[in-house]
Amino acid sequence: MKNWGIYIVVIAGYFLYSVMTSADRDESGAIVSAGTIDAFSLRVGDCYDDSDGYSDEVDSLPGVPCTEPHDNEVYAVFAVDLPEYPGDDAMGDLAYEQCMTKFAGFVGKDYESSSLDFYPMYPSSESWSRRDDRDVVCAVYDMELEKLEGSVKGLGL
């Protein structure tokens, strides 16, 4: 009986910690306070900072309001419509090509002329099979790794 009490306290503590450290969104869906954001719930216009450590698998990111200095801004999210996982290289190529195609429409300037770069986040074979992950997230950042200030949407940088 004592073990159940411990489990309940641990679960409640984890839930409380998650709620207290999660980024908050307003009624329009914009991030209004910094905190952890689930990588699988990123939306166009979300801003976030780089994680402290590099990892091929990303579950969460430090979300921040776009009004505060930030490292990245999501400019496109799209689902991959394939019957099976195409392999890591093919998925990376597909994500890169589609993010490149969508770049100018968001930034307001073609990629080759821009001072911005982009980073595609795409499903791994594991997230494809275990989480039914089909989304590619395209995020823009400053090539000089300077913090972005405000949204870069339509700025032609």
Short mmCIF file of C-alpha atoms in Angstrom, two decimals:
data_model
loop_
_atom_site.label_atom_id
_atom_site.label_comp_id
_atom_site.label_asym_id
_atom_site.label_seq_id
_atom_site.Cartn_x
_atom_site.Cartn_y
_atom_site.Cartn_z
CA MET A 1 0.00 0.00 0.00
CA LYS A 2 2.88 2.37 0.76
CA ASN A 3 4.25 1.91 -2.78
CA TRP A 4 1.03 3.26 -4.33
CA GLY A 5 1.39 6.45 -2.32
CA ILE A 6 4.94 6.93 -3.58
CA TYR A 7 3.85 6.39 -7.19
CA ILE A 8 1.02 8.89 -6.84
CA VAL A 9 3.34 11.51 -5.34
CA VAL A 10 5.94 10.98 -8.10
CA ILE A 11 3.33 11.20 -10.88
CA ALA A 12 1.72 14.28 -9.34
CA GLY A 13 5.16 15.87 -8.94
CA TYR A 14 6.08 15.17 -12.55
CA PHE A 15 2.75 16.57 -13.76
CA LEU A 16 3.13 19.70 -11.62
CA TYR A 17 6.72 20.20 -12.81
CA SER A 18 5.65 19.81 -16.46
CA VAL A 19 2.85 22.33 -16.08
CA MET A 20 5.07 24.83 -14.25
CA THR A 21 7.94 24.65 -16.79
CA SER A 22 5.89 24.51 -20.00
CA ALA A 23 5.69 27.51 -22.30
CA ASP A 24 2.32 29.25 -22.15
CA ARG A 25 0.28 30.14 -25.24
CA ASP A 26 -2.38 32.82 -25.59
CA GLU A 27 -5.79 32.26 -27.17
CA SER A 28 -4.30 32.75 -30.67
CA GLY A 29 -1.71 30.02 -29.99
CA ALA A 30 1.32 32.32 -29.75
CA ILE A 31 3.90 31.56 -27.07
CA VAL A 32 3.61 34.27 -24.41
CA SER A 33 5.94 32.97 -21.70
CA ALA A 34 9.18 31.04 -21.94
CA GLY A 35 9.27 27.37 -21.07
CA THR A 36 9.55 23.89 -22.47
CA ILE A 37 7.61 23.15 -25.62
CA ASP A 38 6.94 19.70 -27.04
CA ALA A 39 8.80 19.37 -30.35
CA PHE A 40 5.81 17.47 -31.72
CA SER A 41 3.52 20.45 -31.13
CA LEU A 42 5.57 23.17 -32.85
CA ARG A 43 3.57 25.57 -35.01
CA VAL A 44 4.44 28.10 -37.68
CA GLY A 45 5.49 31.29 -35.89
CA ASP A 46 6.81 29.53 -32.78
CA CYS A 47 10.16 30.83 -31.58
CA TYR A 48 12.63 28.80 -29.56
CA ASP A 49 16.22 28.75 -28.40
CA ASP A 50 18.79 26.10 -29.16
CA SER A 51 18.98 23.23 -26.69
CA ASP A 52 21.99 22.98 -24.41
CA GLY A 53 23.15 19.67 -25.87
CA TYR A 54 23.14 18.30 -29.40
CA SER A 55 21.00 15.28 -30.07
CA ASP A 56 19.67 13.62 -33.20
CA GLU A 57 16.39 13.01 -31.38
CA VAL A 58 14.52 16.08 -30.12
CA ASP A 59 11.49 15.73 -27.85
CA SER A 60 11.29 19.21 -26.39
CA LEU A 61 12.76 22.66 -26.93
CA PRO A 62 13.06 25.88 -24.92
CA GLY A 63 10.15 27.91 -26.34
CA VAL A 64 10.20 31.70 -26.02
CA PRO A 65 7.91 34.51 -27.11
CA CYS A 66 9.05 35.91 -30.47
CA THR A 67 9.10 39.35 -28.87
CA GLU A 68 12.15 38.23 -26.87
CA PRO A 69 15.57 37.51 -28.45
CA HIS A 70 15.59 33.92 -29.73
CA ASP A 71 17.66 31.55 -31.86
CA ASN A 72 15.03 30.06 -34.21
CA GLU A 73 11.58 30.65 -35.66
CA VAL A 74 9.38 27.95 -37.18
CA TYR A 75 8.35 29.00 -40.69
CA ALA A 76 6.77 25.81 -42.03
CA VAL A 77 5.30 22.55 -40.75
CA PHE A 78 4.12 19.90 -43.16
CA ALA A 79 3.24 16.23 -43.11
CA VAL A 80 5.15 13.66 -45.16
CA ASP A 81 2.67 11.62 -47.16
CA LEU A 82 4.53 8.37 -47.79
CA PRO A 83 3.34 4.82 -47.14
CA GLU A 84 6.59 3.86 -45.35
CA TYR A 85 9.72 5.46 -43.96
CA PRO A 86 12.02 6.19 -46.93
CA GLY A 87 15.29 5.93 -45.00
CA ASP A 88 17.30 8.56 -43.16
CA ASP A 89 19.06 10.06 -46.20
CA ALA A 90 15.92 10.23 -48.32
CA MET A 91 13.92 11.75 -45.45
CA GLY A 92 16.64 14.34 -44.88
CA ASP A 93 16.70 15.22 -48.60
CA LEU A 94 12.92 15.50 -48.76
CA ALA A 95 12.81 17.74 -45.67
CA TYR A 96 15.64 19.95 -46.96
CA GLU A 97 14.08 20.40 -50.41
CA GLN A 98 10.62 21.26 -49.05
CA CYS A 99 12.01 23.65 -46.43
CA MET A 100 14.05 25.35 -49.17
CA THR A 101 10.92 25.69 -51.30
CA LYS A 102 8.95 27.28 -48.44
CA PHE A 103 11.75 29.64 -47.29
CA ALA A 104 11.17 32.67 -49.53
CA GLY A 105 7.42 32.62 -48.98
CA PHE A 106 7.94 33.18 -45.26
CA VAL A 107 11.10 35.29 -45.13
CA GLY A 108 10.28 37.44 -48.17
CA LYS A 109 13.63 36.85 -49.85
CA ASP A 110 15.14 33.92 -51.70
CA TYR A 111 17.49 31.71 -49.73
CA GLU A 112 20.61 32.51 -51.76
CA SER A 113 20.26 36.26 -51.08
CA SER A 114 19.19 35.96 -47.46
CA SER A 115 21.25 36.48 -44.31
CA LEU A 116 19.19 33.70 -42.75
CA ASP A 117 19.62 29.95 -42.89
CA PHE A 118 17.25 27.13 -42.03
CA TYR A 119 17.22 23.85 -40.21
CA PRO A 120 14.79 21.04 -41.01
CA MET A 121 13.63 18.73 -38.22
CA TYR A 122 12.15 15.53 -39.58
CA PRO A 123 10.98 12.12 -38.39
CA SER A 124 13.49 9.44 -37.56
CA SER A 125 12.66 5.84 -38.35
CA GLU A 126 11.98 5.35 -34.64
CA SER A 127 9.59 8.32 -34.27
CA TRP A 128 7.93 7.32 -37.56
CA SER A 129 7.10 3.85 -36.26
CA ARG A 130 6.61 4.47 -32.53
CA ARG A 131 4.89 7.88 -32.53
CA ASP A 132 3.37 7.89 -36.00
CA ASP A 133 5.46 11.03 -36.56
CA ARG A 134 5.04 12.39 -40.10
CA ASP A 135 5.74 16.11 -39.60
CA VAL A 136 8.69 18.09 -40.85
CA VAL A 137 9.40 21.37 -39.08
CA CYS A 138 11.39 24.08 -40.87
CA ALA A 139 13.06 26.66 -38.64
CA VAL A 140 14.95 29.77 -39.70
CA TYR A 141 17.95 31.23 -37.87
CA ASP A 142 20.62 33.91 -38.37
CA MET A 143 23.66 32.65 -40.31
CA GLU A 144 25.97 34.54 -37.92
CA LEU A 145 24.19 32.83 -35.00
CA GLU A 146 22.98 36.20 -33.68
CA LYS A 147 19.70 36.22 -31.78
CA LEU A 148 16.63 37.07 -33.84
CA GLU A 149 14.48 39.93 -32.56
CA GLY A 150 10.78 39.66 -33.33
CA SER A 151 9.41 37.59 -36.17
CA VAL A 152 11.35 37.47 -39.45
CA LYS A 153 8.17 36.82 -41.42
CA GLY A 154 8.17 38.97 -44.53
CA LEU A 155 11.19 41.05 -43.47
CA GLY A 156 13.29 40.12 -46.50
CA LEU A 157 16.44 39.56 -44.45
#
